Amino acid sequence: MSPKLRLGIAIGFVFAVLAAAIYFPILKRRVKKQAQVQQKSEEQARLELVQSLNAASNEPKVKAKLFWAADAEYSELVANTVELPLSNDPVLRSKQVLSTLLAGPVDSELRTLPPDAALLAFYILPDGTAVADFSDAMANSIPSGVQSEQFAVDSIARTLEANVPQVLRLRILIHGQAVETLAGHLDLSGTFPVSTKPVPPAPAPAGVPTTK
Amino acid sequence: MNRSIRRIAAVSFAGVLLGALAVHSQTPPPGPASASTTTPPNGQNPATGRAALNIVVLDPAHGGTDPGARGSAGIREADIVLELTAQVRHGLENQGFQVLQTRNGNENPSFDDRSALANAQTGAIFVSLHVSSTGLSGTVRAYTMADMPLPPTTGGLIPWDQAQASYLPLSRKLGDAVQGELTQRFKGSPMNVQSAYVRQLRTTAAPAIAVELSSVAMEDKADLDRMLPGVADAIVRGIVTFRPSYVTPAVPGNAPGAKP
């Protein structure tokens, strides 16, 4: 190797170290800022949900059916009747029942969803497809497994079916993103049936399956 | 300068062409997912003309950076299913099956790669192995993919994302055969196969089930280890029971294969 080439490599190396020394603190600041924004958006979602629940507190209480596990072994899901001041607006009503479902039953062993998960957004498309956007904790804190992940989705779908007849099928997002699985097992790329009535197939974008 | 850039570009293009040719020549023949209209002779039983079940693709779930379910006693789903796979493989080979594995060590192939291994075979079934975080300890459940709409007729080709749809009735038959054997050995297990939206089953163009043991929450790994020979034997017996039922299902828009 010629001395000129060695010098060139050495100078290049010094420049790379200098550039890294300047860039890394900037990158660190950006990552920190992004994390703060993310935290803020989750807090915002919780605040909006609480406000919407408060707004509905003047509504007369009705009997809502919420689905939690029958026992700690997850043998089946059972309906639990809870009196809630539910709104007549299907989106608000869905948020109310799902937030109560997330809050969980008195016996924490019977819960089907992680206690730290939050509903970030919920809307219903004109064709009856509900889109529920949950925080990262829904995927990260749920017990991993086919059984536990299917129980989580079934408890959401059956609770919506029992309380919000306008919802025909359900799509689940995690922090605004379409993800492949819930926690390594359950397929989240399609929609889940909510209504037991005959449901017309959902118009799926190319390449995205619509599981009936 | 321009000439050398052109020369580099030409060499790169030639390299890409050669690489593509090499990959093409190594690509396995299209399996059921790409829907051949006839069943290849090596997949047929000469006596009946039916496609015979010869190959079992075993899928130890997770692996690599993904440990799957983890218990407080340090039990990792990815490790247990690899041990279970070895035992199931041994039993199946004794019964004359050819066994393929989606992973042999601590790697994590994609869901599509796992399905692709089964889809490239003729006369194959797919069995994905899991250990749960929940459920009554000492029980085992077999799952098939939940209901899927049949894919639209597209000249015999099956959409990758709905590959399992045509195979669901056979998958349920396989699942019931395996679950029946499991329930005899592991009290408290369900009587019939369950349905769930298991990701790797959806894209598999073959009879496909997932088997999940409960659970990594066991306090002692030895208790889970003691279950493995029984689970492996039940899976092998279930597959042997299912073997005569195996047929190539009719794919929409395609000439049907062997009919039941």
CSV table of C-alpha atoms in Angstrom, one decimal:
chain,number,residue,atom,x,y,z
A,1,MET,CA,0.0,0.0,0.0
A,2,SER,CA,1.4,3.4,-1.0
A,3,PRO,CA,2.0,6.1,1.6
A,4,LYS,CA,-0.4,8.4,-0.3
A,5,LEU,CA,-3.2,5.8,-0.1
A,6,ARG,CA,-2.5,5.2,3.6
A,7,LEU,CA,-2.7,9.0,4.2
A,8,GLY,CA,-6.0,9.1,2.2
A,9,ILE,CA,-7.5,6.3,4.3
A,10,ALA,CA,-6.4,7.9,7.5
A,11,ILE,CA,-7.8,11.3,6.5
A,12,GLY,CA,-11.1,9.6,5.5
A,13,PHE,CA,-11.2,7.8,8.8
A,14,VAL,CA,-10.7,11.1,10.8
A,15,PHE,CA,-13.5,12.7,8.7
A,16,ALA,CA,-15.9,9.8,9.4
A,17,VAL,CA,-15.2,10.0,13.2
A,18,LEU,CA,-15.7,13.7,13.2
A,19,ALA,CA,-19.0,13.4,11.2
A,20,ALA,CA,-20.2,10.7,13.6
A,21,ALA,CA,-19.3,12.8,16.6
A,22,ILE,CA,-21.4,15.7,15.2
A,23,TYR,CA,-24.3,13.6,13.9
A,24,PHE,CA,-24.9,11.2,16.8
A,25,PRO,CA,-26.0,13.9,19.4
A,26,ILE,CA,-28.4,15.2,16.7
A,27,LEU,CA,-29.8,11.8,16.1
A,28,LYS,CA,-30.2,11.2,19.8
A,29,ARG,CA,-32.2,14.4,20.2
A,30,ARG,CA,-34.4,13.5,17.3
A,31,VAL,CA,-35.2,10.0,18.7
A,32,LYS,CA,-36.0,11.5,22.1
A,33,LYS,CA,-38.3,14.1,20.5
A,34,GLN,CA,-40.0,11.4,18.5
A,35,ALA,CA,-40.6,9.4,21.7
A,36,GLN,CA,-42.1,12.4,23.4
A,37,VAL,CA,-44.5,13.0,20.4
A,38,GLN,CA,-45.5,9.4,20.6
A,39,GLN,CA,-46.2,9.5,24.3
A,40,LYS,CA,-48.2,12.8,23.8
A,41,SER,CA,-50.4,11.2,21.1
A,42,GLU,CA,-51.3,8.3,23.4
A,43,GLU,CA,-52.1,10.7,26.2
A,44,GLN,CA,-54.1,12.8,23.8
A,45,ALA,CA,-56.1,9.7,22.7
A,46,ARG,CA,-56.8,8.8,26.4
A,47,LEU,CA,-57.9,12.3,27.1
A,48,GLU,CA,-60.3,12.3,24.1
A,49,LEU,CA,-61.7,9.0,25.2
A,50,VAL,CA,-62.3,10.2,28.7
A,51,GLN,CA,-63.9,13.4,27.4
A,52,SER,CA,-66.2,11.4,25.1
A,53,LEU,CA,-67.1,9.1,28.0
A,54,ASN,CA,-67.9,12.1,30.2
A,55,ALA,CA,-70.1,13.6,27.5
A,56,ALA,CA,-72.1,10.4,27.4
A,57,SER,CA,-72.5,10.2,31.2
A,58,ASN,CA,-75.8,12.0,31.0
A,59,GLU,CA,-77.2,9.2,28.8
A,60,PRO,CA,-79.5,6.7,30.6
A,61,LYS,CA,-77.7,3.5,31.7
A,62,VAL,CA,-78.3,0.5,29.6
A,63,LYS,CA,-77.2,-3.1,30.1
A,64,ALA,CA,-74.1,-3.7,28.0
A,65,LYS,CA,-72.6,-7.2,27.4
A,66,LEU,CA,-68.9,-7.5,27.7
A,67,PHE,CA,-66.9,-10.7,27.0
A,68,TRP,CA,-64.2,-11.8,29.3
A,69,ALA,CA,-62.7,-15.2,30.0
A,70,ALA,CA,-64.8,-17.7,32.0
A,71,ASP,CA,-61.8,-18.8,34.0
A,72,ALA,CA,-58.1,-18.3,34.4
A,73,GLU,CA,-57.5,-21.3,32.0
A,74,TYR,CA,-59.2,-19.5,29.1
A,75,SER,CA,-61.7,-22.4,28.6
A,76,GLU,CA,-64.2,-20.0,27.0
A,77,LEU,CA,-65.5,-16.5,26.7
A,78,VAL,CA,-68.6,-15.5,28.7
A,79,ALA,CA,-70.9,-12.5,28.5
A,80,ASN,CA,-70.9,-10.2,31.5
A,81,THR,CA,-73.7,-7.7,31.9
A,82,VAL,CA,-72.5,-4.2,33.0
A,83,GLU,CA,-74.7,-1.1,33.3
A,84,LEU,CA,-73.2,1.8,31.3
A,85,PRO,CA,-74.5,5.1,30.1
A,86,LEU,CA,-74.1,4.3,26.4
A,87,SER,CA,-74.4,6.8,23.6
A,88,ASN,CA,-76.6,6.2,20.6
A,89,ASP,CA,-73.8,7.2,18.3
A,90,PRO,CA,-72.2,3.9,17.1
A,91,VAL,CA,-68.6,5.2,17.1
A,92,LEU,CA,-68.9,6.7,20.6
A,93,ARG,CA,-70.8,3.7,21.8
A,94,SER,CA,-68.0,1.4,20.5
A,95,LYS,CA,-65.4,3.5,22.2
A,96,GLN,CA,-67.3,3.2,25.5
A,97,VAL,CA,-67.7,-0.5,25.4
A,98,LEU,CA,-64.1,-1.1,24.3
A,99,SER,CA,-62.7,1.2,27.0
A,100,THR,CA,-64.7,-0.8,29.6
A,101,LEU,CA,-63.5,-4.0,28.1
A,102,LEU,CA,-59.9,-2.8,28.3
A,103,ALA,CA,-60.4,-1.7,31.9
A,104,GLY,CA,-61.1,-5.4,32.5
A,105,PRO,CA,-63.3,-7.4,34.9
A,106,VAL,CA,-63.0,-7.2,38.7
A,107,ASP,CA,-60.9,-10.5,38.7
A,108,SER,CA,-57.8,-9.5,36.7
A,109,GLU,CA,-57.2,-13.2,35.8
A,110,LEU,CA,-60.2,-13.1,33.6
A,111,ARG,CA,-59.1,-10.2,31.4
A,112,THR,CA,-58.5,-10.8,27.8
A,113,LEU,CA,-56.7,-7.6,26.9
A,114,PRO,CA,-53.5,-6.2,28.4
A,115,PRO,CA,-54.1,-3.7,31.2
A,116,ASP,CA,-51.8,-1.1,29.8
A,117,ALA,CA,-53.3,-1.2,26.3
A,118,ALA,CA,-55.2,1.9,25.1
A,119,LEU,CA,-57.7,2.5,22.3
A,120,LEU,CA,-56.1,5.3,20.2
A,121,ALA,CA,-58.8,5.7,17.5
A,122,PHE,CA,-62.0,4.1,16.4
A,123,TYR,CA,-64.1,4.7,13.3
A,124,ILE,CA,-66.7,2.9,11.2
A,125,LEU,CA,-66.5,2.8,7.4
A,126,PRO,CA,-69.8,3.1,5.4
A,127,ASP,CA,-69.6,-0.7,4.6
A,128,GLY,CA,-69.8,-1.6,8.3
A,129,THR,CA,-66.1,-2.2,8.8
A,130,ALA,CA,-64.9,-0.9,12.1
A,131,VAL,CA,-61.3,0.1,12.4
A,132,ALA,CA,-59.9,-0.1,15.9
A,133,ASP,CA,-56.4,1.4,16.5
A,134,PHE,CA,-54.7,0.2,19.7
A,135,SER,CA,-51.5,1.3,21.4
A,136,ASP,CA,-48.3,-0.8,21.1
A,137,ALA,CA,-49.1,-2.4,24.5
A,138,MET,CA,-51.8,-4.4,22.8
A,139,ALA,CA,-49.2,-6.3,20.8
A,140,ASN,CA,-46.3,-6.1,23.3
A,141,SER,CA,-48.0,-6.9,26.6
A,142,ILE,CA,-50.5,-9.6,25.5
A,143,PRO,CA,-49.6,-13.2,26.4
A,144,SER,CA,-48.1,-14.7,23.3
A,145,GLY,CA,-49.9,-17.7,21.8
A,146,VAL,CA,-52.6,-18.8,19.4
A,147,GLN,CA,-55.2,-19.2,22.2
A,148,SER,CA,-54.6,-15.9,24.0
A,149,GLU,CA,-54.4,-13.8,20.9
A,150,GLN,CA,-57.6,-15.4,19.4
A,151,PHE,CA,-59.3,-14.8,22.8
A,152,ALA,CA,-58.3,-11.1,22.7
A,153,VAL,CA,-59.8,-10.6,19.2
A,154,ASP,CA,-62.9,-12.7,19.9
A,155,SER,CA,-63.6,-10.7,23.1
A,156,ILE,CA,-63.4,-7.4,21.1
A,157,ALA,CA,-65.5,-8.8,18.2
A,158,ARG,CA,-68.2,-10.3,20.4
A,159,THR,CA,-68.4,-7.2,22.6
A,160,LEU,CA,-69.0,-5.1,19.5
A,161,GLU,CA,-71.5,-7.6,18.1
A,162,ALA,CA,-73.5,-7.5,21.3
A,163,ASN,CA,-73.6,-3.7,21.7
A,164,VAL,CA,-73.1,-2.0,18.3
A,165,PRO,CA,-75.2,-3.7,15.6
A,166,GLN,CA,-73.8,-1.3,13.0
A,167,VAL,CA,-70.4,-3.0,13.1
A,168,LEU,CA,-70.3,-5.9,10.7
A,169,ARG,CA,-66.5,-6.7,10.7
A,170,LEU,CA,-63.4,-5.5,12.5
A,171,ARG,CA,-60.0,-4.4,11.4
A,172,ILE,CA,-57.3,-4.0,14.0
A,173,LEU,CA,-54.3,-1.6,13.7
A,174,ILE,CA,-51.5,-1.2,16.2
A,175,HIS,CA,-50.4,2.4,16.7
A,176,GLY,CA,-51.9,3.4,13.3
A,177,GLN,CA,-50.1,0.7,11.4
A,178,ALA,CA,-51.3,-2.5,9.7
A,179,VAL,CA,-49.3,-5.3,11.2
A,180,GLU,CA,-48.8,-8.9,10.2
A,181,THR,CA,-49.7,-10.5,13.5
A,182,LEU,CA,-50.9,-9.5,17.0
A,183,ALA,CA,-48.1,-11.1,19.0
A,184,GLY,CA,-46.5,-13.6,16.6
A,185,HIS,CA,-49.5,-15.8,15.9
A,186,LEU,CA,-52.8,-14.2,15.0
A,187,ASP,CA,-53.1,-12.8,11.5
A,188,LEU,CA,-54.1,-9.2,11.6
A,189,SER,CA,-53.9,-8.5,7.8
A,190,GLY,CA,-57.6,-9.0,7.1
A,191,THR,CA,-60.9,-8.3,8.8
A,192,PHE,CA,-62.6,-10.4,11.5
A,193,PRO,CA,-66.3,-11.1,11.3
A,194,VAL,CA,-68.3,-9.3,14.0
A,195,SER,CA,-71.9,-9.8,13.0
A,196,THR,CA,-73.3,-13.4,12.8
A,197,LYS,CA,-75.8,-12.1,10.2
A,198,PRO,CA,-74.7,-12.8,6.6
A,199,VAL,CA,-72.1,-10.2,5.9
A,200,PRO,CA,-71.2,-9.1,2.3
A,201,PRO,CA,-67.5,-9.5,1.6
A,202,ALA,CA,-65.4,-6.5,2.5
A,203,PRO,CA,-63.8,-4.7,-0.5
A,204,ALA,CA,-60.1,-5.5,0.1
A,205,PRO,CA,-57.2,-3.6,-1.4
A,206,ALA,CA,-55.1,-5.6,-3.8
A,207,GLY,CA,-52.9,-8.1,-2.0
A,208,VAL,CA,-54.7,-7.8,1.4
A,209,PRO,CA,-56.9,-10.8,2.3
A,210,THR,CA,-60.3,-10.5,3.6
A,211,THR,CA,-60.8,-13.2,6.1
A,212,LYS,CA,-64.5,-13.8,6.4
B,1,MET,CA,-14.5,8.0,-17.4
B,2,ASN,CA,-17.9,7.6,-19.2
B,3,ARG,CA,-16.5,4.5,-20.9
B,4,SER,CA,-15.6,2.9,-17.6
B,5,ILE,CA,-19.0,3.7,-16.1
B,6,ARG,CA,-20.6,2.1,-19.1
B,7,ARG,CA,-18.4,-1.0,-18.8
B,8,ILE,CA,-19.3,-1.3,-15.1
B,9,ALA,CA,-23.0,-1.0,-15.9
B,10,ALA,CA,-22.7,-3.6,-18.6
B,11,VAL,CA,-20.9,-6.0,-16.4
B,12,SER,CA,-23.4,-5.4,-13.6
B,13,PHE,CA,-26.4,-6.0,-16.0
B,14,ALA,CA,-24.8,-9.2,-17.2
B,15,GLY,CA,-24.3,-10.3,-13.6
B,16,VAL,CA,-27.9,-9.6,-12.7
B,17,LEU,CA,-29.0,-11.6,-15.8
B,18,LEU,CA,-26.8,-14.5,-14.9
B,19,GLY,CA,-28.0,-14.4,-11.3
B,20,ALA,CA,-31.7,-14.4,-12.4
B,21,LEU,CA,-31.1,-17.4,-14.7
B,22,ALA,CA,-29.3,-19.3,-11.9
B,23,VAL,CA,-32.2,-18.6,-9.5
B,24,HIS,CA,-34.8,-19.6,-12.1
B,25,SER,CA,-33.1,-22.9,-12.8
B,26,GLN,CA,-33.0,-23.6,-9.0
B,27,THR,CA,-36.6,-22.7,-8.4
B,28,PRO,CA,-38.6,-25.8,-7.4
B,29,PRO,CA,-41.4,-26.9,-9.7
B,30,PRO,CA,-44.6,-25.1,-9.0
B,31,GLY,CA,-46.6,-26.7,-6.2
B,32,PRO,CA,-50.4,-26.5,-5.6
B,33,ALA,CA,-50.2,-22.8,-4.9
B,34,SER,CA,-49.3,-22.1,-8.5
B,35,ALA,CA,-51.8,-24.7,-9.4
B,36,SER,CA,-50.7,-27.3,-11.9
B,37,THR,CA,-53.7,-28.7,-13.7
B,38,THR,CA,-52.5,-32.3,-13.3
B,39,THR,CA,-51.0,-34.1,-10.4
B,40,PRO,CA,-47.4,-35.1,-11.0
B,41,PRO,CA,-46.7,-38.8,-11.2
B,42,ASN,CA,-44.4,-38.8,-8.1
B,43,GLY,CA,-47.3,-37.6,-6.0
B,44,GLN,CA,-49.7,-40.3,-7.1
B,45,ASN,CA,-50.7,-43.6,-5.7
B,46,PRO,CA,-50.4,-45.8,-8.8
B,47,ALA,CA,-53.1,-48.2,-7.5
B,48,THR,CA,-55.8,-45.5,-7.1
B,49,GLY,CA,-54.5,-42.7,-9.3
B,50,ARG,CA,-55.0,-40.4,-6.3
B,51,ALA,CA,-52.3,-38.1,-5.0
B,52,ALA,CA,-50.7,-39.8,-2.1
B,53,LEU,CA,-49.7,-38.1,1.1
B,54,ASN,CA,-45.9,-38.6,1.3
B,55,ILE,CA,-44.5,-35.5,2.8
B,56,VAL,CA,-45.0,-33.8,6.1
B,57,VAL,CA,-43.7,-30.2,6.5
B,58,LEU,CA,-43.0,-29.5,10.2
B,59,ASP,CA,-42.9,-25.9,11.3
B,60,PRO,CA,-41.3,-25.2,14.6
B,61,ALA,CA,-42.7,-21.7,15.3
B,62,HIS,CA,-40.5,-18.6,16.0
B,63,GLY,CA,-36.7,-18.8,16.3
B,64,GLY,CA,-33.8,-16.4,15.8
B,65,THR,CA,-34.5,-13.1,17.6
B,66,ASP,CA,-38.1,-14.2,18.2
B,67,PRO,CA,-38.3,-16.5,21.3
B,68,GLY,CA,-42.1,-16.8,21.1
B,69,ALA,CA,-43.9,-17.3,24.4
B,70,ARG,CA,-41.6,-17.1,27.5
B,71,GLY,CA,-42.3,-18.4,31.0
B,72,SER,CA,-41.0,-17.2,34.3
B,73,ALA,CA,-38.9,-20.4,34.7
B,74,GLY,CA,-37.0,-19.4,31.5
B,75,ILE,CA,-38.9,-21.7,29.2
B,76,ARG,CA,-38.8,-20.4,25.6
B,77,GLU,CA,-41.4,-21.5,23.0
B,78,ALA,CA,-38.8,-21.4,20.2
B,79,ASP,CA,-36.6,-24.0,22.0
B,80,ILE,CA,-39.4,-26.4,23.1
B,81,VAL,CA,-41.0,-26.6,19.6
B,82,LEU,CA,-37.6,-27.5,18.1
B,83,GLU,CA,-37.3,-30.4,20.6
B,84,LEU,CA,-40.9,-31.5,19.8
B,85,THR,CA,-40.2,-31.3,16.0
B,86,ALA,CA,-37.3,-33.7,16.4
B,87,GLN,CA,-39.5,-36.2,18.1
B,88,VAL,CA,-42.4,-35.9,15.6
B,89,ARG,CA,-39.9,-36.2,12.8
B,90,HIS,CA,-38.5,-39.5,14.2
B,91,GLY,CA,-42.0,-41.0,14.5
B,92,LEU,CA,-43.1,-39.9,11.0
B,93,GLU,CA,-39.9,-41.2,9.4
B,94,ASN,CA,-40.6,-44.6,11.1
B,95,GLN,CA,-44.0,-44.5,9.3
B,96,GLY,CA,-42.3,-43.9,5.9
B,97,PHE,CA,-43.0,-40.2,5.5
B,98,GLN,CA,-40.5,-37.8,4.1
B,99,VAL,CA,-40.2,-34.9,6.6
B,100,LEU,CA,-39.1,-31.4,5.8
B,101,GLN,CA,-38.6,-28.6,8.4
B,102,THR,CA,-39.1,-24.9,8.0
B,103,ARG,CA,-36.2,-24.4,10.3
B,104,ASN,CA,-33.6,-26.7,11.8
B,105,GLY,CA,-31.8,-24.4,14.2
B,106,ASN,CA,-32.2,-21.0,15.8
B,107,GLU,CA,-33.3,-19.1,12.7
B,108,ASN,CA,-36.6,-17.4,12.0
B,109,PRO,CA,-37.8,-17.7,8.4
B,110,SER,CA,-40.7,-15.4,7.4
B,111,PHE,CA,-44.3,-16.7,7.5
B,112,ASP,CA,-44.3,-16.7,3.7
B,113,ASP,CA,-41.1,-18.8,3.6
B,114,ARG,CA,-42.6,-21.3,5.9
B,115,SER,CA,-45.7,-21.7,3.8
B,116,ALA,CA,-43.6,-21.7,0.6
B,117,LEU,CA,-41.8,-24.8,1.7
B,118,ALA,CA,-45.1,-26.7,1.8
B,119,ASN,CA,-46.5,-25.0,-1.3
B,120,ALA,CA,-43.5,-26.3,-3.4
B,121,GLN,CA,-44.4,-29.9,-2.6
B,122,THR,CA,-46.9,-32.3,-4.1
B,123,GLY,CA,-48.6,-34.7,-1.7
B,124,ALA,CA,-47.7,-32.7,1.5
B,125,ILE,CA,-49.4,-31.5,4.7
B,126,PHE,CA,-48.2,-28.7,7.0
B,127,VAL,CA,-48.0,-28.9,10.8
B,128,SER,CA,-47.0,-25.8,12.8
B,129,LEU,CA,-45.9,-26.4,16.4
B,130,HIS,CA,-46.4,-23.9,19.3
B,131,VAL,CA,-46.4,-23.6,23.0
B,132,SER,CA,-48.9,-21.1,24.6
B,133,SER,CA,-48.6,-18.7,27.5
B,134,THR,CA,-52.1,-19.5,28.7
B,135,GLY,CA,-54.5,-22.4,29.0
B,136,LEU,CA,-54.9,-25.3,31.4
B,137,SER,CA,-51.4,-26.8,31.9
B,138,GLY,CA,-50.9,-30.2,30.4
B,139,THR,CA,-53.5,-29.8,27.6
B,140,VAL,CA,-53.0,-29.5,23.9
B,141,ARG,CA,-55.1,-27.9,21.2
B,142,ALA,CA,-55.0,-28.4,17.4
B,143,TYR,CA,-56.1,-25.4,15.2
B,144,THR,CA,-57.1,-24.9,11.6
B,145,MET,CA,-57.4,-21.6,9.9
B,146,ALA,CA,-60.8,-19.9,10.6
B,147,ASP,CA,-63.3,-19.7,7.7
B,148,MET,CA,-62.0,-18.0,4.6
B,149,PRO,CA,-64.0,-17.1,1.5
B,150,LEU,CA,-63.1,-19.2,-1.6
B,151,PRO,CA,-60.7,-17.3,-3.8
B,152,PRO,CA,-62.1,-16.0,-7.1
B,153,THR,CA,-61.7,-18.2,-10.2
B,154,THR,CA,-58.4,-17.1,-11.9
B,155,GLY,CA,-57.6,-19.9,-14.4
B,156,GLY,CA,-56.4,-22.4,-11.8
B,157,LEU,CA,-54.1,-20.0,-10.0
B,158,ILE,CA,-54.6,-19.6,-6.2
B,159,PRO,CA,-54.1,-16.1,-4.7
B,160,TRP,CA,-51.2,-16.5,-2.3
B,161,ASP,CA,-53.1,-14.7,0.5
B,162,GLN,CA,-56.0,-17.1,0.3
B,163,ALA,CA,-54.0,-20.3,-0.4
B,164,GLN,CA,-55.6,-22.2,2.5
B,165,ALA,CA,-59.2,-21.6,1.5
B,166,SER,CA,-59.6,-24.6,-0.8
B,167,TYR,CA,-57.8,-26.9,1.7
B,168,LEU,CA,-59.9,-26.0,4.8
B,169,PRO,CA,-62.2,-29.1,4.7
B,170,LEU,CA,-59.1,-31.4,4.5
B,171,SER,CA,-57.3,-29.3,7.2
B,172,ARG,CA,-60.3,-29.8,9.5
B,173,LYS,CA,-60.2,-33.6,8.9
B,174,LEU,CA,-56.5,-33.7,9.7
B,175,GLY,CA,-57.1,-31.4,12.8
B,176,ASP,CA,-59.9,-33.7,14.1
B,177,ALA,CA,-57.7,-36.8,13.6
B,178,VAL,CA,-54.8,-35.2,15.5
B,179,GLN,CA,-57.0,-33.6,18.2
B,180,GLY,CA,-58.7,-37.0,18.8
B,181,GLU,CA,-55.4,-38.6,19.6
B,182,LEU,CA,-54.3,-35.7,21.7
B,183,THR,CA,-57.5,-35.7,23.8
B,184,GLN,CA,-57.0,-39.4,24.6
B,185,ARG,CA,-53.6,-38.7,26.1
B,186,PHE,CA,-54.1,-35.2,27.6
B,187,LYS,CA,-57.2,-34.9,29.7
B,188,GLY,CA,-58.9,-31.6,29.6
B,189,SER,CA,-57.9,-31.0,25.9
B,190,PRO,CA,-60.8,-30.0,23.6
B,191,MET,CA,-62.7,-32.8,21.8
B,192,ASN,CA,-62.5,-31.2,18.4
B,193,VAL,CA,-60.1,-29.1,16.4
B,194,GLN,CA,-60.4,-25.3,17.1
B,195,SER,CA,-60.3,-22.6,14.5
B,196,ALA,CA,-58.1,-19.5,14.7
B,197,TYR,CA,-56.5,-17.0,12.3
B,198,VAL,CA,-53.0,-18.5,12.6
B,199,ARG,CA,-50.8,-16.5,10.2
B,200,GLN,CA,-48.7,-19.2,8.6
B,201,LEU,CA,-51.8,-21.4,7.9
B,202,ARG,CA,-53.5,-18.8,5.7
B,203,THR,CA,-50.8,-18.8,3.0
B,204,THR,CA,-50.4,-22.6,2.9
B,205,ALA,CA,-51.8,-24.5,-0.1
B,206,ALA,CA,-52.0,-27.9,1.6
B,207,PRO,CA,-53.9,-29.4,4.5
B,208,ALA,CA,-52.5,-27.4,7.4
B,209,ILE,CA,-52.9,-27.4,11.2
B,210,ALA,CA,-51.2,-25.7,14.2
B,211,VAL,CA,-50.7,-27.7,17.4
B,212,GLU,CA,-50.3,-25.7,20.7
B,213,LEU,CA,-49.3,-27.1,24.1
B,214,SER,CA,-50.1,-25.4,27.4
B,215,SER,CA,-48.0,-23.8,28.5
B,216,VAL,CA,-44.7,-22.0,29.1
B,217,ALA,CA,-46.2,-20.9,32.5
B,218,MET,CA,-45.3,-24.3,33.9
B,219,GLU,CA,-43.0,-23.9,36.9
B,220,ASP,CA,-40.7,-26.8,35.9
B,221,LYS,CA,-39.5,-27.3,32.3
B,222,ALA,CA,-39.3,-31.0,33.1
B,223,ASP,CA,-43.1,-31.1,33.2
B,224,LEU,CA,-43.3,-29.8,29.7
B,225,ASP,CA,-40.5,-32.1,28.5
B,226,ARG,CA,-42.5,-35.1,29.8
B,227,MET,CA,-45.4,-34.1,27.6
B,228,LEU,CA,-43.4,-34.0,24.4
B,229,PRO,CA,-43.2,-37.8,23.6
B,230,GLY,CA,-47.0,-38.1,24.1
B,231,VAL,CA,-47.7,-35.1,21.9
B,232,ALA,CA,-45.3,-36.3,19.2
B,233,ASP,CA,-46.9,-39.8,19.2
B,234,ALA,CA,-50.4,-38.3,19.0
B,235,ILE,CA,-49.5,-36.1,16.1
B,236,VAL,CA,-47.9,-39.1,14.2
B,237,ARG,CA,-50.9,-41.3,14.9
B,238,GLY,CA,-53.3,-38.6,13.8
B,239,ILE,CA,-51.4,-38.1,10.5
B,240,VAL,CA,-51.4,-41.9,9.9
B,241,THR,CA,-55.2,-41.9,10.5
B,242,PHE,CA,-55.7,-39.0,8.1
B,243,ARG,CA,-53.4,-40.5,5.4
B,244,PRO,CA,-56.1,-42.4,3.5
B,245,SER,CA,-58.4,-39.3,3.4
B,246,TYR,CA,-55.8,-37.2,1.6
B,247,VAL,CA,-56.9,-36.0,-1.8
B,248,THR,CA,-55.9,-33.1,-4.0
B,249,PRO,CA,-58.8,-30.7,-3.6
B,250,ALA,CA,-60.4,-29.1,-6.6
B,251,VAL,CA,-59.1,-25.6,-7.1
B,252,PRO,CA,-61.6,-23.1,-8.4
B,253,GLY,CA,-61.0,-22.5,-12.1
B,254,ASN,CA,-58.8,-25.6,-12.4
B,255,ALA,CA,-59.4,-29.1,-13.5
B,256,PRO,CA,-60.0,-31.0,-10.3
B,257,GLY,CA,-57.4,-33.4,-9.1
B,258,ALA,CA,-58.3,-36.7,-7.6
B,259,LYS,CA,-61.7,-36.5,-6.0
B,260,PRO,CA,-62.6,-38.0,-2.7
